């Protein structure tokens, strides 16, 4: 039996094969009311635990809230291990918690401390009702929930082989007669794989740019059409500069600079001549006289 390793305060890195996870889930879902159990098979070295297989714990004492490994259970486990996994070791155990979450109860802790006390052994818990799962291991002599868990797929692809007829280089027609088949060696071009998210981002960027250009063009076109419509439909106010004589208030022609005479009124009559009795605005302070030949002072009467 392998000697116990020195406890470490660093969490071990757990690597589990995806097929093991699938088998644990399948076994747990086979009993929705009672707990089931089994052991984990693999290797542990340099703070790394690799789980490559699992063995179901048959003939265990199963109940709704606890499970116990019996003598018959251990005999079955070691028989399968020696037959299928002679070079591997037991690196932990698993059991289900149907409907009450992922944790280690007092009974589970007792089992782990007495049967899986090596620092390289873990306890996997799966709840088939909620599909929640987790793993617990030894960290510095204490049982803690592990956070460094990796699930990998070790199942590789299978090599494709041609059929027997293709390998022999002969084919047969409808009458089961051999027909010569000419093979041509074809050049296999590499397959280019492009990231879909990058293509989507590029297409999205191009679409956004096109929408922005179309929006700007649409608003410019609408503005031009609206301005043209308002120019031809609605009345326009034309502002023209005019000049007025500051003394008479009459209009002045911009081209000639002369005062424009008053136009006749609506009845065809011209403006009234200035009243002689009224002072001339051009000769302010000088009285107007109807007798241009009169002298200043008293009027001269003829004899």
Short mmCIF file of N, CA and C in Angstrom, two decimals, residues 23-109:
data_model
loop_
_atom_site.label_atom_id
_atom_site.label_comp_id
_atom_site.label_asym_id
_atom_site.label_seq_id
_atom_site.Cartn_x
_atom_site.Cartn_y
_atom_site.Cartn_z
N UNK A 23 -20.38 8.86 -16.61
CA UNK A 23 -20.76 7.64 -15.91
C UNK A 23 -21.25 7.93 -14.50
N UNK A 24 -20.62 8.88 -13.82
CA UNK A 24 -21.08 9.25 -12.47
C UNK A 24 -22.50 9.79 -12.53
N UNK A 25 -22.76 10.69 -13.47
CA UNK A 25 -24.10 11.27 -13.59
C UNK A 25 -25.13 10.19 -13.93
N UNK A 26 -24.77 9.28 -14.83
CA UNK A 26 -25.70 8.22 -15.21
C UNK A 26 -26.02 7.32 -14.02
N UNK A 27 -25.00 6.99 -13.23
CA UNK A 27 -25.21 6.14 -12.06
C UNK A 27 -26.08 6.85 -11.02
N UNK A 28 -25.85 8.14 -10.81
CA UNK A 28 -26.62 8.89 -9.82
C UNK A 28 -28.07 9.05 -10.24
N UNK A 29 -28.31 9.23 -11.53
CA UNK A 29 -29.68 9.40 -12.01
C UNK A 29 -30.47 8.11 -12.00
N UNK A 30 -29.78 6.98 -11.85
CA UNK A 30 -30.50 5.70 -11.79
C UNK A 30 -31.25 5.53 -10.48
N UNK A 31 -30.92 6.35 -9.47
CA UNK A 31 -31.62 6.28 -8.18
C UNK A 31 -31.93 7.70 -7.74
N UNK A 32 -33.18 8.11 -7.92
CA UNK A 32 -33.56 9.49 -7.63
C UNK A 32 -33.89 9.73 -6.17
N UNK A 33 -33.99 8.66 -5.35
CA UNK A 33 -34.35 8.82 -3.94
C UNK A 33 -33.25 8.37 -2.97
N UNK A 34 -32.43 7.42 -3.37
CA UNK A 34 -31.38 6.90 -2.50
C UNK A 34 -30.00 7.25 -3.05
N UNK A 35 -29.04 7.41 -2.15
CA UNK A 35 -27.68 7.72 -2.55
C UNK A 35 -27.01 6.49 -3.15
N UNK A 36 -26.12 6.76 -4.13
CA UNK A 36 -25.29 5.71 -4.72
C UNK A 36 -23.84 6.12 -4.55
N UNK A 37 -22.93 5.16 -4.71
CA UNK A 37 -21.52 5.47 -4.50
C UNK A 37 -20.64 4.68 -5.45
N UNK A 38 -19.38 5.03 -5.47
CA UNK A 38 -18.39 4.34 -6.29
C UNK A 38 -17.02 4.92 -5.98
N UNK A 39 -15.99 4.40 -6.65
CA UNK A 39 -14.63 4.89 -6.44
C UNK A 39 -14.08 5.45 -7.74
N UNK A 40 -13.06 6.31 -7.59
CA UNK A 40 -12.39 6.95 -8.73
C UNK A 40 -11.03 6.30 -8.91
N UNK A 41 -10.67 6.01 -10.17
CA UNK A 41 -9.43 5.32 -10.50
C UNK A 41 -8.54 6.26 -11.31
N UNK A 42 -7.25 6.29 -10.96
CA UNK A 42 -6.33 7.13 -11.71
C UNK A 42 -4.96 7.19 -11.06
N UNK A 43 -4.31 8.36 -11.16
CA UNK A 43 -2.98 8.57 -10.61
C UNK A 43 -2.93 9.95 -9.96
N UNK A 44 -2.03 10.08 -8.98
CA UNK A 44 -1.79 11.39 -8.38
C UNK A 44 -0.29 11.58 -8.23
N UNK A 45 0.20 12.74 -8.68
CA UNK A 45 1.62 13.07 -8.60
C UNK A 45 1.80 14.58 -8.73
N UNK A 46 2.71 15.11 -7.96
CA UNK A 46 3.09 16.52 -8.02
C UNK A 46 1.87 17.44 -7.91
N UNK A 47 1.06 17.22 -6.88
CA UNK A 47 -0.12 18.05 -6.63
C UNK A 47 -1.10 18.05 -7.81
N UNK A 48 -1.15 16.94 -8.52
CA UNK A 48 -2.06 16.78 -9.65
C UNK A 48 -2.70 15.41 -9.55
N UNK A 49 -4.02 15.37 -9.63
CA UNK A 49 -4.78 14.13 -9.54
C UNK A 49 -5.48 13.91 -10.88
N UNK A 50 -5.17 12.80 -11.54
CA UNK A 50 -5.79 12.45 -12.81
C UNK A 50 -6.77 11.32 -12.59
N UNK A 51 -8.02 11.55 -12.92
CA UNK A 51 -9.08 10.54 -12.78
C UNK A 51 -9.39 10.01 -14.17
N UNK A 52 -9.08 8.73 -14.41
CA UNK A 52 -9.25 8.14 -15.73
C UNK A 52 -10.43 7.20 -15.82
N UNK A 53 -10.94 6.71 -14.68
CA UNK A 53 -12.06 5.75 -14.71
C UNK A 53 -12.76 5.76 -13.36
N UNK A 54 -13.87 5.05 -13.30
CA UNK A 54 -14.62 4.91 -12.05
C UNK A 54 -15.24 3.52 -12.00
N UNK A 55 -15.49 3.06 -10.78
CA UNK A 55 -16.08 1.75 -10.57
C UNK A 55 -17.28 1.93 -9.64
N UNK A 56 -18.43 1.40 -10.06
CA UNK A 56 -19.63 1.53 -9.26
C UNK A 56 -19.52 0.68 -8.00
N UNK A 57 -20.05 1.24 -6.90
CA UNK A 57 -20.04 0.53 -5.63
C UNK A 57 -21.27 -0.34 -5.48
N UNK A 58 -21.21 -1.54 -6.00
CA UNK A 58 -22.35 -2.46 -5.91
C UNK A 58 -22.46 -3.04 -4.49
N UNK A 59 -23.68 -3.41 -4.14
CA UNK A 59 -23.99 -4.02 -2.83
C UNK A 59 -23.71 -3.06 -1.67
N UNK A 60 -23.75 -1.75 -1.93
CA UNK A 60 -23.56 -0.78 -0.85
C UNK A 60 -24.88 -0.58 -0.11
N UNK A 61 -24.77 -0.14 1.13
CA UNK A 61 -25.97 0.17 1.91
C UNK A 61 -26.43 1.58 1.52
N UNK A 62 -27.48 1.64 0.71
CA UNK A 62 -27.96 2.91 0.16
C UNK A 62 -29.20 3.35 0.91
N UNK A 63 -29.24 4.63 1.26
CA UNK A 63 -30.41 5.22 1.93
C UNK A 63 -30.64 6.60 1.35
N UNK A 64 -31.71 7.26 1.83
CA UNK A 64 -32.05 8.56 1.28
C UNK A 64 -31.06 9.64 1.62
N UNK A 65 -30.35 9.51 2.77
CA UNK A 65 -29.46 10.57 3.20
C UNK A 65 -28.04 10.11 3.46
N UNK A 66 -27.74 8.83 3.21
CA UNK A 66 -26.37 8.38 3.41
C UNK A 66 -26.15 7.09 2.62
N UNK A 67 -24.88 6.76 2.42
CA UNK A 67 -24.49 5.53 1.75
C UNK A 67 -23.27 4.98 2.46
N UNK A 68 -23.13 3.62 2.50
CA UNK A 68 -22.03 2.99 3.22
C UNK A 68 -21.41 1.90 2.35
N UNK A 69 -20.07 1.91 2.28
CA UNK A 69 -19.36 0.86 1.58
C UNK A 69 -19.34 -0.40 2.46
N UNK A 70 -19.88 -1.48 1.94
CA UNK A 70 -19.88 -2.75 2.69
C UNK A 70 -18.69 -3.60 2.26
N UNK A 71 -18.53 -4.74 2.93
CA UNK A 71 -17.44 -5.64 2.57
C UNK A 71 -17.63 -6.17 1.15
N UNK A 72 -18.86 -6.49 0.80
CA UNK A 72 -19.12 -6.95 -0.57
C UNK A 72 -18.80 -5.85 -1.59
N UNK A 73 -19.06 -4.60 -1.22
CA UNK A 73 -18.76 -3.49 -2.12
C UNK A 73 -17.26 -3.41 -2.40
N UNK A 74 -16.44 -3.51 -1.36
CA UNK A 74 -15.00 -3.44 -1.54
C UNK A 74 -14.47 -4.64 -2.33
N UNK A 75 -15.03 -5.79 -2.10
CA UNK A 75 -14.57 -6.95 -2.86
C UNK A 75 -14.85 -6.78 -4.36
N UNK A 76 -16.03 -6.25 -4.68
CA UNK A 76 -16.35 -6.01 -6.08
C UNK A 76 -15.43 -4.94 -6.68
N UNK A 77 -15.16 -3.88 -5.93
CA UNK A 77 -14.32 -2.79 -6.43
C UNK A 77 -12.90 -3.29 -6.74
N UNK A 78 -12.29 -4.05 -5.81
CA UNK A 78 -10.92 -4.52 -6.03
C UNK A 78 -10.85 -5.58 -7.13
N UNK A 79 -11.91 -6.34 -7.30
CA UNK A 79 -11.92 -7.33 -8.37
C UNK A 79 -11.91 -6.64 -9.74
N UNK A 80 -12.73 -5.62 -9.89
CA UNK A 80 -12.77 -4.88 -11.16
C UNK A 80 -11.47 -4.12 -11.38
N UNK A 81 -10.93 -3.54 -10.33
CA UNK A 81 -9.69 -2.77 -10.46
C UNK A 81 -8.53 -3.66 -10.89
N UNK A 82 -8.38 -4.83 -10.27
CA UNK A 82 -7.28 -5.72 -10.63
C UNK A 82 -7.42 -6.25 -12.05
N UNK A 83 -8.65 -6.35 -12.52
CA UNK A 83 -8.87 -6.89 -13.86
C UNK A 83 -8.71 -5.82 -14.94
N UNK A 84 -9.27 -4.65 -14.72
CA UNK A 84 -9.27 -3.61 -15.76
C UNK A 84 -8.19 -2.54 -15.56
N UNK A 85 -7.87 -2.22 -14.33
CA UNK A 85 -6.94 -1.12 -14.08
C UNK A 85 -5.84 -1.57 -13.11
N UNK A 86 -5.02 -2.54 -13.51
CA UNK A 86 -4.01 -3.05 -12.57
C UNK A 86 -2.92 -2.04 -12.24
N UNK A 87 -2.63 -1.13 -13.16
CA UNK A 87 -1.55 -0.17 -12.93
C UNK A 87 -2.05 1.14 -12.32
N UNK A 88 -3.34 1.27 -12.11
CA UNK A 88 -3.90 2.49 -11.54
C UNK A 88 -4.17 2.28 -10.04
N UNK A 89 -4.51 3.37 -9.36
CA UNK A 89 -4.82 3.29 -7.95
C UNK A 89 -6.13 4.02 -7.68
N UNK A 90 -6.67 3.80 -6.49
CA UNK A 90 -7.91 4.48 -6.10
C UNK A 90 -7.56 5.90 -5.64
N UNK A 91 -8.06 6.90 -6.37
CA UNK A 91 -7.73 8.30 -6.06
C UNK A 91 -8.92 9.04 -5.44
N UNK A 92 -9.93 8.32 -5.02
CA UNK A 92 -11.06 8.98 -4.38
C UNK A 92 -12.34 8.18 -4.55
N UNK A 93 -13.45 8.84 -4.25
CA UNK A 93 -14.74 8.20 -4.34
C UNK A 93 -15.78 9.23 -4.77
N UNK A 94 -16.94 8.73 -5.14
CA UNK A 94 -18.05 9.61 -5.52
C UNK A 94 -19.33 9.08 -4.90
N UNK A 95 -20.27 9.97 -4.70
CA UNK A 95 -21.60 9.57 -4.24
C UNK A 95 -22.59 10.67 -4.62
N UNK A 96 -23.84 10.35 -4.56
CA UNK A 96 -24.89 11.28 -4.98
C UNK A 96 -25.60 11.86 -3.77
N UNK A 97 -26.14 13.05 -3.98
CA UNK A 97 -27.00 13.72 -2.99
C UNK A 97 -28.32 14.05 -3.69
N UNK A 98 -29.24 13.14 -3.76
CA UNK A 98 -30.48 13.37 -4.52
C UNK A 98 -31.39 14.42 -3.87
N UNK A 99 -31.28 15.64 -4.36
CA UNK A 99 -32.20 16.69 -3.93
C UNK A 99 -31.74 17.55 -2.79
N UNK A 100 -30.53 17.38 -2.26
CA UNK A 100 -30.12 18.24 -1.15
C UNK A 100 -28.73 18.84 -1.32
N UNK A 101 -28.31 19.10 -2.56
CA UNK A 101 -27.15 19.93 -2.83
C UNK A 101 -25.82 19.22 -2.71
N UNK A 102 -24.76 20.03 -2.87
CA UNK A 102 -23.40 19.52 -2.90
C UNK A 102 -22.68 19.95 -1.64
N UNK A 103 -22.35 19.00 -0.79
CA UNK A 103 -21.58 19.23 0.43
C UNK A 103 -21.20 17.86 1.00
N UNK A 104 -20.41 17.86 2.05
CA UNK A 104 -20.05 16.62 2.74
C UNK A 104 -20.72 16.62 4.11
N UNK A 105 -21.60 15.66 4.31
CA UNK A 105 -22.25 15.53 5.61
C UNK A 105 -21.27 14.94 6.62
N UNK A 106 -21.70 14.82 7.86
CA UNK A 106 -20.85 14.21 8.89
C UNK A 106 -20.53 12.76 8.53
N UNK A 107 -21.51 12.06 8.02
CA UNK A 107 -21.28 10.67 7.61
C UNK A 107 -20.30 10.61 6.45
N UNK A 108 -20.43 11.54 5.47
CA UNK A 108 -19.51 11.58 4.33
C UNK A 108 -18.09 11.91 4.80
N UNK A 109 -17.98 12.84 5.73
CA UNK A 109 -16.66 13.20 6.25
C UNK A 109 -16.02 12.02 6.98
#
